[in-house]
């Protein structure tokens, strides 16, 4: 089963295109998994 990717997502308080939403590698959530 394939999941359809959203065109826009909520990111940093605004709606942005999926392709433009970047998370820094040192982000707390990525570092600690929380």
PDB file of C-alpha atoms in Angstrom:
ATOM      1  CA  UNK A   1       0.000   0.000   0.000  1.00  0.00           C
ATOM      2  CA  UNK A   2       1.371   3.406  -0.989  1.00  0.00           C
ATOM      3  CA  UNK A   3       0.782   6.550   1.046  1.00  0.00           C
ATOM      4  CA  UNK A   4       0.172   9.764  -0.909  1.00  0.00           C
ATOM      5  CA  UNK A   5       2.635  12.504  -0.011  1.00  0.00           C
ATOM      6  CA  UNK A   6       1.075  15.792   1.049  1.00  0.00           C
ATOM      7  CA  UNK A   7       1.689  18.788  -1.219  1.00  0.00           C
ATOM      8  CA  UNK A   8       1.837  21.239   1.718  1.00  0.00           C
ATOM      9  CA  UNK A   9       2.602  20.754   5.411  1.00  0.00           C
ATOM     10  CA  UNK A  10       2.540  22.882   8.576  1.00  0.00           C
ATOM     11  CA  UNK A  11       6.159  23.809   9.330  1.00  0.00           C
ATOM     12  CA  UNK A  12       7.508  26.462  11.716  1.00  0.00           C
ATOM     13  CA  UNK A  13       4.126  28.161  12.038  1.00  0.00           C
ATOM     14  CA  UNK A  14       3.232  28.325   8.341  1.00  0.00           C
ATOM     15  CA  UNK A  15       2.085  26.212   5.420  1.00  0.00           C
ATOM     16  CA  UNK A  16       5.020  25.333   3.151  1.00  0.00           C
ATOM     17  CA  UNK A  17       5.539  23.060   0.182  1.00  0.00           C
ATOM     18  CA  UNK A  18       6.718  19.567   1.158  1.00  0.00           C
ATOM     19  CA  UNK A  19       9.922  20.076  -0.850  1.00  0.00           C
ATOM     20  CA  UNK A  20      10.745  23.291   1.046  1.00  0.00           C
ATOM     21  CA  UNK A  21      10.339  21.881   4.576  1.00  0.00           C
ATOM     22  CA  UNK A  22      13.830  21.088   5.822  1.00  0.00           C
ATOM     23  CA  UNK A  23      14.845  19.984   9.321  1.00  0.00           C
ATOM     24  CA  UNK A  24      18.399  20.581  10.495  1.00  0.00           C
ATOM     25  CA  UNK A  25      20.328  17.403  11.337  1.00  0.00           C
ATOM     26  CA  UNK A  26      21.003  18.742  14.848  1.00  0.00           C
ATOM     27  CA  UNK A  27      17.295  19.227  15.552  1.00  0.00           C
ATOM     28  CA  UNK A  28      16.321  18.102  19.070  1.00  0.00           C
ATOM     29  CA  UNK A  29      13.687  15.673  17.772  1.00  0.00           C
ATOM     30  CA  UNK A  30      16.133  13.952  15.436  1.00  0.00           C
ATOM     31  CA  UNK A  31      18.906  13.863  18.024  1.00  0.00           C
ATOM     32  CA  UNK A  32      16.833  12.460  20.905  1.00  0.00           C
ATOM     33  CA  UNK A  33      13.862  10.957  19.052  1.00  0.00           C
ATOM     34  CA  UNK A  34      11.326  12.933  21.071  1.00  0.00           C
TER      35      UNK A  34
END
